[in-house]
Amino acid sequence: HSWGMTERVSALAFHPGEPVLAVGDWRGRIMFWHCVDAQLLGAQPTADRRVSRHSHHWHAHRVNTVAFAESGTTMLSGGEEGVLVLWQLATDSRSFVPRLGSDVMGVAISPNQALYAVTLRDNTVKVLAAATRSLVASLQGLTFADSSQCAKPRLARALQPNAFTTGLVVHPTTHHVVLNGEPGHLQVYSALSDRHVASVEVASFNRTGGSQVAASQPHVDLVQYSSDGAWMATVDSRKSAECYLKFWSHDPATQKYRLATRIDAPHMSGGVSALAFQPPRQGQPLLCVTTGRADACFRVWALQTRGTDHHYWSCRSTVRYREQFPRAVAFSADGSTLAVAFGGAVTLWDPATCLAPAAVLVASAQTPAISGLAFVGESPYLAAWSSERLDMWNLLTGSVWWTLVMHLLAVTVHPRVSLLAVAARQDPAADSLDASLLVLTPESPNPIVALSHPVGVEALAFVPSSSTKRSNHPAATAKQLVDPLDHNMLIVLTPTGLLNIYGATDNDHKETVVSKASPAKAMSSAVFANIFGKPNSAPAPVAGSGVAANAHVRQAMRLVRSAVQSAYVNAPYHVLPPVSALYDQFVTAQMHPTTPDIPAPTTSDDVEDAVMADTEKEEIAAAVSKPATVDDLWSEANTTLLQSICLGFQAKTD
């Protein structure tokens, strides 16, 4: 038997004791069809039968689930309103359990009718007491970033593009992974224990449901944390062109973030494209930099203090550069240098003043617009990438150290050591989503770890294992460079919302870390030959000795060592001038005097000049006889006089 329906059916349930079928539709009605009498079924054709029915209507939108209690006196229903409705069929009355937090997708009743289990769209199961309607237990899992595309979680549907705009952000102290969740929310996931930790409501909204709900739902675009985890910055927006920049302070008592400052329309109506915190510097206020999508500027926000316990953020400066649009921003490890990408150029700024760029780095005239920037650990390398290529800049020499030309899907930098991971399409021309995962050091484009990922990649993140402690000892760093996935986890977010985990497991943890990825398989050598060319017969470099073994790096270090005594280069490694700026001083120090007889110094100035010349010659001879190491360079160039560097660049330019 069949009957035509005027509305789309969304839920079905049989009454346990009567010949009644409950049908929920998209209009929010629950129709009772009195048509399942066993004696009448088959006795008459469908067209000749008259069906008796009546409706129960409370829901304003689609009914997602209908369930009957075993006694048949109570019916439960739920929908997009996030409210559980309890119908007393004998008295035709109803009661409600409101504010469940998300759309109700399913309801189950315990055999003794004492408990109700409600499944929600945000991958939560809530157990309620039937008598008191109180919450007994709650089970939370990872949430789909865009609920409108996941009406049924069991269906393998791809999410809408740009659903995971925050990417995978690793909390600096807890190492939890933060990513997009329900509309207006962030979800926190622990990769070590493989469980959902918390859900952070960034922007609230009324859960009205219906087809108009997408226009009013907020979306979290960006999230970043300060290096000590004391502050969190978020950017949320709506389709109605509303945009908000929010700063949250961490409350040690509750271990939660509390809203401290909200800034409406921080970059006019175009929104924010990038966000970065400055590492704390002694004696200076904490800074945060945002780049605008439509106003062609970046803004510097400073932490202000009023009284003893009131903190707020305000805009300190607005910077424009040749009316170009900034797209990426990054701070150096010591916070002394700010890198901002304008088109295909990378500009270096003093964050304390932002008066003029200290340097402008351009790989070539054909460089595409840069979409991401990152300083690689505490090394003198800056990674700049777009969807077509990745350039690794060596700021000691002011030149591109190496370049990868491939279809990039995602790039991430390790928060502790000098490592980066790259996800790229194996064959951009094919329809396959197979990707290559490469783990590299900034000194060389040859990967130290390579994996083949069977599905697409939306974002990447390095998560240090709990047994890996922060250490600057060369031996501890070398171990992570030899086999980084033995000391870290590489988390891959797919476009379908799955998290795949590659790497280390923590044996000391109470729970076993289960990899969500299929077994990793090594890539064939032909893939590397297509990307990097045929390998030569030279032996592989020893981990930790790549910098000292490279002749170009040794030459750059010697040049810097020979000029360290000069005042205008007494600065950190990332802001030192290029080799061309040191050429005159280096050549002058190497040349011998043309006259055989040199008059003896007679004045105090002449004596001081002679002593300085002898000191420089001794430094150069020591540098040539003994190759310099990065540690030696850092110990000698440990001050932050960026203004002197700017003067040095201006002098060479003039």
Coordinates of N, CA, C and O in Angstrom, one line a residue, residues 259-372:
L259 N 36.5 37.0 27.5 CA 36.5 38.1 26.6 C 37.0 39.3 27.2 O 36.4 39.8 28.2
A260 N 38.0 40.0 26.7 CA 38.6 41.2 27.3 C 38.3 42.4 26.4 O 37.9 43.5 26.9
T261 N 38.4 42.3 25.1 CA 38.2 43.4 24.2 C 37.5 42.9 22.9 O 37.9 41.8 22.4
R262 N 36.5 43.6 22.4 CA 35.8 43.3 21.1 C 36.0 44.6 20.3 O 35.6 45.7 20.7
I263 N 36.4 44.4 19.0 CA 36.6 45.5 18.1 C 35.8 45.2 16.9 O 35.9 44.2 16.2
D264 N 34.8 46.1 16.6 CA 33.9 45.9 15.5 C 34.6 46.5 14.2 O 35.2 47.6 14.2
A265 N 34.5 45.7 13.1 CA 35.0 46.1 11.8 C 36.5 46.6 12.0 O 36.8 47.7 11.7
P266 N 37.4 45.7 12.4 CA 38.8 46.1 12.5 C 39.4 46.6 11.2 O 40.4 47.4 11.3
H267 N 39.0 46.1 10.1 CA 39.5 46.5 8.8 C 38.4 46.9 7.9 O 38.3 46.3 6.8
M268 N 37.6 47.8 8.3 CA 36.4 48.3 7.5 C 35.5 47.1 7.2 O 35.2 46.3 8.1
S269 N 35.0 46.9 6.0 CA 34.1 45.9 5.7 C 34.7 44.7 5.0 O 34.0 43.7 4.6
G270 N 36.0 44.7 4.8 CA 36.6 43.6 4.0 C 37.1 42.4 4.9 O 37.4 41.4 4.3
G271 N 37.0 42.5 6.2 CA 37.5 41.4 7.0 C 39.0 41.4 7.2 O 39.7 42.3 6.8
V272 N 39.4 40.3 7.9 CA 40.8 40.2 8.3 C 41.4 38.9 7.5 O 40.7 37.9 7.5
S273 N 42.5 39.1 6.9 CA 43.1 38.0 6.2 C 44.2 37.2 6.9 O 44.5 36.1 6.6
A274 N 44.9 37.8 7.9 CA 45.9 37.2 8.7 C 46.0 37.8 10.0 O 45.6 39.0 10.3
L275 N 46.6 37.0 11.0 CA 46.6 37.4 12.4 C 47.9 36.8 13.0 O 48.2 35.6 12.8
A276 N 48.6 37.5 13.8 CA 49.8 37.0 14.5 C 50.1 37.8 15.7 O 49.9 39.0 15.8
F277 N 50.6 37.1 16.8 CA 51.0 37.7 18.0 C 52.5 37.8 18.0 O 53.2 37.0 17.5
Q278 N 53.0 38.9 18.6 CA 54.4 39.1 18.8 C 54.9 38.3 20.1 O 54.2 38.4 21.1
P279 N 56.0 37.6 20.0 CA 56.5 37.0 21.2 C 56.8 38.0 22.2 O 57.3 39.1 21.9
P280 N 56.6 37.8 23.5 CA 56.8 38.8 24.5 C 58.2 39.3 24.6 O 59.2 38.5 24.5
R281 N 58.4 40.6 24.7 CA 59.7 41.2 24.8 C 59.7 42.0 26.1 O 58.8 42.7 26.5
Q282 N 60.8 41.9 26.8 CA 60.9 42.6 28.1 C 60.9 44.1 28.0 O 61.5 44.7 27.2
G283 N 60.0 44.7 28.8 CA 59.9 46.1 28.9 C 59.0 46.7 27.8 O 58.9 47.9 27.7
Q284 N 58.4 45.9 26.9 CA 57.5 46.4 25.8 C 56.2 45.7 25.9 O 56.1 44.6 26.3
P285 N 55.1 46.4 25.5 CA 53.8 45.8 25.6 C 53.6 44.7 24.5 O 54.3 44.8 23.5
L286 N 52.7 43.8 24.8 CA 52.5 42.7 23.8 C 51.7 43.3 22.6 O 50.8 44.1 22.8
L287 N 52.1 42.9 21.4 CA 51.6 43.4 20.2 C 50.9 42.2 19.4 O 51.2 41.1 19.6
C288 N 49.9 42.6 18.6 CA 49.2 41.7 17.7 C 49.0 42.5 16.4 O 48.7 43.7 16.4
V289 N 49.2 41.8 15.3 CA 49.2 42.4 14.0 C 48.1 41.7 13.2 O 48.0 40.5 13.1
T290 N 47.2 42.5 12.5 CA 46.2 42.0 11.6 C 46.4 42.6 10.3 O 46.8 43.8 10.2
T291 N 46.0 41.9 9.2 CA 46.1 42.4 7.8 C 44.6 42.4 7.3 O 43.9 41.5 7.5
G292 N 44.3 43.5 6.5 CA 43.0 43.6 6.0 C 42.8 43.1 4.6 O 43.8 43.0 3.8
R293 N 41.6 42.7 4.3 CA 41.3 42.2 3.0 C 41.0 43.2 1.9 O 41.3 43.1 0.8
A294 N 40.5 44.4 2.4 CA 40.0 45.4 1.5 C 40.6 46.8 1.7 O 40.4 47.6 0.8
D295 N 41.2 47.0 2.8 CA 41.7 48.4 3.1 C 43.2 48.6 2.8 O 43.7 49.6 3.2
A296 N 43.9 47.6 2.3 CA 45.3 47.7 1.9 C 46.2 48.2 3.0 O 47.0 49.2 2.8
C297 N 46.1 47.7 4.2 CA 46.9 48.1 5.3 C 47.0 47.0 6.3 O 46.2 46.0 6.3
F298 N 48.0 47.0 7.2 CA 48.0 46.2 8.4 C 48.0 47.1 9.6 O 48.6 48.2 9.6
R299 N 47.4 46.6 10.7 CA 47.2 47.3 11.9 C 48.0 46.6 13.0 O 48.0 45.4 13.1
V300 N 48.6 47.4 13.9 CA 49.3 46.9 15.1 C 48.5 47.2 16.3 O 48.1 48.4 16.6
W301 N 48.1 46.2 17.0 CA 47.3 46.3 18.2 C 48.2 46.1 19.5 O 48.9 45.1 19.5
A302 N 48.0 47.0 20.5 CA 48.9 46.9 21.6 C 48.0 46.6 22.9 O 46.9 47.1 23.0
L303 N 48.6 45.9 23.8 CA 47.9 45.6 25.1 C 48.1 46.8 26.0 O 49.3 47.2 26.3
Q304 N 47.0 47.3 26.5 CA 47.1 48.4 27.4 C 46.6 48.0 28.8 O 45.8 47.0 28.9
T305 N 47.0 48.7 29.8 CA 46.6 48.3 31.2 C 46.1 49.6 31.9 O 46.7 50.7 31.8
R306 N 44.9 49.4 32.5 CA 44.3 50.5 33.3 C 44.1 50.0 34.7 O 43.4 49.0 34.9
G307 N 44.8 50.6 35.6 CA 44.7 50.2 37.0 C 45.6 49.0 37.2 O 46.7 48.9 36.6
T308 N 45.2 48.0 38.0 CA 46.0 46.9 38.3 C 45.6 45.6 37.6 O 46.4 44.7 37.3
D309 N 44.3 45.5 37.3 CA 43.8 44.2 36.8 C 42.9 44.4 35.6 O 42.3 43.4 35.1
H310 N 42.8 45.6 35.0 CA 42.0 45.8 33.8 C 42.9 45.9 32.6 O 43.8 46.9 32.5
H311 N 42.8 45.0 31.7 CA 43.6 45.0 30.5 C 42.7 45.1 29.2 O 41.6 44.5 29.2
Y312 N 43.1 45.8 28.3 CA 42.4 46.0 27.0 C 43.4 46.2 25.9 O 44.5 46.5 26.1
W313 N 42.8 46.1 24.6 CA 43.6 46.2 23.4 C 43.2 47.4 22.6 O 41.9 47.7 22.6
S314 N 44.1 48.1 22.0 CA 43.8 49.3 21.2 C 44.7 49.3 20.0 O 45.8 48.8 20.1
C315 N 44.3 50.0 19.0 CA 45.1 50.1 17.7 C 46.2 51.2 18.0 O 45.9 52.3 18.3
R316 N 47.4 50.8 17.8 CA 48.5 51.7 18.0 C 49.0 52.3 16.7 O 49.4 53.5 16.7
S317 N 48.9 51.6 15.6 CA 49.4 52.2 14.3 C 48.7 51.4 13.1 O 48.3 50.3 13.3
T318 N 48.5 52.2 12.1 CA 48.0 51.6 10.8 C 49.1 51.9 9.7 O 49.5 53.0 9.5
V319 N 49.5 50.9 9.0 CA 50.6 50.9 8.1 C 50.2 50.5 6.7 O 49.5 49.5 6.5
R320 N 50.6 51.4 5.7 CA 50.3 51.1 4.3 C 51.6 51.0 3.6 O 52.6 51.7 3.9
Y321 N 51.7 50.2 2.5 CA 52.9 50.0 1.7 C 52.5 50.0 0.2 O 52.0 49.1 -0.3
R322 N 52.7 51.1 -0.4 CA 52.5 51.3 -1.8 C 51.1 50.9 -2.3 O 50.9 50.4 -3.4
E323 N 50.1 51.1 -1.4 CA 48.7 50.8 -1.7 C 48.5 49.3 -2.1 O 47.6 49.0 -2.9
Q324 N 49.4 48.4 -1.7 CA 49.2 47.0 -1.9 C 48.5 46.3 -0.8 O 48.5 46.9 0.3
F325 N 47.9 45.2 -1.0 CA 47.1 44.5 -0.1 C 48.0 43.4 0.6 O 48.6 42.5 0.0
P326 N 48.1 43.5 2.0 CA 48.9 42.4 2.7 C 48.0 41.2 2.8 O 46.8 41.2 2.9
R327 N 48.7 40.0 2.7 CA 48.0 38.8 2.8 C 48.6 37.8 3.8 O 47.9 36.8 4.1
A328 N 49.7 38.1 4.4 CA 50.3 37.2 5.4 C 51.2 38.0 6.3 O 51.8 39.0 5.9
V329 N 51.4 37.5 7.5 CA 52.2 38.2 8.5 C 52.8 37.1 9.4 O 52.2 36.1 9.7
A330 N 54.0 37.4 9.9 CA 54.7 36.5 10.9 C 55.8 37.3 11.7 O 56.3 38.3 11.2
F331 N 56.0 36.9 12.9 CA 57.0 37.4 13.8 C 58.2 36.5 13.9 O 58.0 35.3 13.8
S332 N 59.4 37.0 14.1 CA 60.6 36.2 14.4 C 60.5 35.7 15.8 O 59.7 36.1 16.6
A333 N 61.4 34.7 16.1 CA 61.3 34.0 17.3 C 61.5 34.9 18.5 O 61.0 34.8 19.6
D334 N 62.4 36.0 18.3 CA 62.7 36.9 19.4 C 61.8 38.1 19.4 O 61.9 39.0 20.3
G335 N 60.9 38.2 18.4 CA 59.9 39.3 18.3 C 60.5 40.6 17.8 O 59.8 41.6 17.8
S336 N 61.7 40.6 17.4 CA 62.3 41.9 16.9 C 62.0 42.2 15.5 O 62.3 43.4 15.1
T337 N 61.5 41.3 14.7 CA 61.3 41.5 13.3 C 59.9 41.1 12.9 O 59.4 40.0 13.3
L338 N 59.2 41.9 12.2 CA 57.9 41.6 11.6 C 58.0 41.5 10.1 O 58.5 42.3 9.4
A339 N 57.5 40.3 9.6 CA 57.5 40.1 8.2 C 56.0 40.2 7.7 O 55.1 39.5 8.2
V340 N 55.8 40.9 6.6 CA 54.5 41.1 6.0 C 54.6 40.9 4.5 O 55.5 41.5 3.9
A341 N 53.7 40.1 4.0 CA 53.7 39.8 2.5 C 52.8 40.8 1.8 O 51.6 40.8 2.1
F342 N 53.3 41.5 0.8 CA 52.5 42.3 -0.1 C 52.7 41.8 -1.5 O 53.7 41.9 -2.1
G343 N 51.6 41.1 -2.0 CA 51.8 40.5 -3.3 C 52.8 39.5 -3.3 O 52.8 38.5 -2.5
G344 N 53.8 39.6 -4.2 CA 54.9 38.6 -4.2 C 56.2 39.1 -3.5 O 57.2 38.4 -3.6
A345 N 56.1 40.1 -2.7 CA 57.2 40.7 -2.0 C 57.0 40.5 -0.5 O 55.9 40.5 0.0
V346 N 58.1 40.3 0.2 CA 58.1 40.1 1.7 C 58.9 41.4 2.2 O 60.0 41.6 1.9
T347 N 58.2 42.1 3.1 CA 58.8 43.3 3.7 C 59.1 43.0 5.2 O 58.3 42.3 5.9
L348 N 60.2 43.5 5.7 CA 60.7 43.3 7.1 C 60.6 44.6 7.8 O 61.1 45.6 7.3
W349 N 59.9 44.6 9.0 CA 59.6 45.9 9.7 C 60.1 45.7 11.1 O 60.3 44.6 11.7
D350 N 60.3 46.9 11.7 CA 60.6 47.0 13.2 C 59.2 47.2 13.8 O 58.5 48.2 13.6
P351 N 58.7 46.1 14.5 CA 57.3 46.3 15.1 C 57.2 47.4 16.1 O 56.0 47.8 16.4
A352 N 58.3 47.9 16.7 CA 58.1 49.0 17.6 C 57.8 50.3 17.0 O 57.2 51.1 17.6
T353 N 58.2 50.5 15.7 CA 57.9 51.8 15.1 C 57.1 51.6 13.8 O 56.2 52.4 13.6
C354 N 57.4 50.6 12.9 CA 56.7 50.4 11.7 C 56.7 51.7 10.8 O 55.8 52.0 10.1
L355 N 57.8 52.4 10.8 CA 57.9 53.6 10.0 C 58.2 53.3 8.6 O 57.6 53.9 7.7
A356 N 59.1 52.4 8.3 CA 59.5 52.1 7.0 C 60.1 50.7 7.0 O 60.6 50.2 8.0
P357 N 59.9 49.9 5.9 CA 60.5 48.5 5.9 C 62.0 48.6 6.0 O 62.6 49.4 5.3
A358 N 62.6 47.7 6.8 CA 64.0 47.6 6.9 C 64.6 46.9 5.7 O 65.7 47.1 5.3
A359 N 63.8 46.0 5.0 CA 64.3 45.3 3.8 C 63.0 44.8 3.1 O 62.0 44.6 3.7
V360 N 63.2 44.7 1.8 CA 62.2 44.1 0.9 C 62.8 43.0 0.2 O 63.8 43.1 -0.5
L361 N 62.2 41.8 0.3 CA 62.7 40.6 -0.3 C 61.7 40.2 -1.5 O 60.5 40.0 -1.3
V362 N 62.3 40.0 -2.7 CA 61.5 39.6 -3.8 C 62.3 38.5 -4.5 O 63.5 38.7 -4.9
A363 N 61.7 37.4 -4.7 CA 62.3 36.2 -5.3 C 62.5 36.5 -6.8 O 63.6 36.3 -7.4
S364 N 61.5 36.9 -7.5 CA 61.5 37.2 -8.9 C 60.3 38.0 -9.3 O 59.3 38.1 -8.5
A365 N 60.3 38.6 -10.5 CA 59.2 39.4 -10.9 C 58.0 38.5 -11.2 O 56.9 39.1 -11.2
Q366 N 58.1 37.2 -11.4 CA 57.0 36.4 -11.7 C 56.5 35.6 -10.5 O 55.7 34.7 -10.6
T367 N 57.0 36.0 -9.3 CA 56.5 35.4 -8.1 C 55.0 35.6 -7.8 O 54.6 36.8 -7.9
P368 N 54.2 34.6 -7.7 CA 52.8 34.8 -7.4 C 52.6 35.4 -6.1 O 53.5 35.5 -5.2
A369 N 51.4 35.8 -5.8 CA 51.0 36.5 -4.6 C 51.2 35.5 -3.4 O 50.8 34.3 -3.5
I370 N 51.9 35.9 -2.4 CA 52.2 35.1 -1.2 C 51.0 34.9 -0.3 O 50.4 35.9 0.0
S371 N 50.7 33.7 0.1 CA 49.6 33.4 0.9 C 49.9 33.1 2.3 O 49.1 33.0 3.2
G372 N 51.2 32.8 2.6 CA 51.6 32.4 4.0 C 53.1 32.7 4.2 O 53.9 32.7 3.3

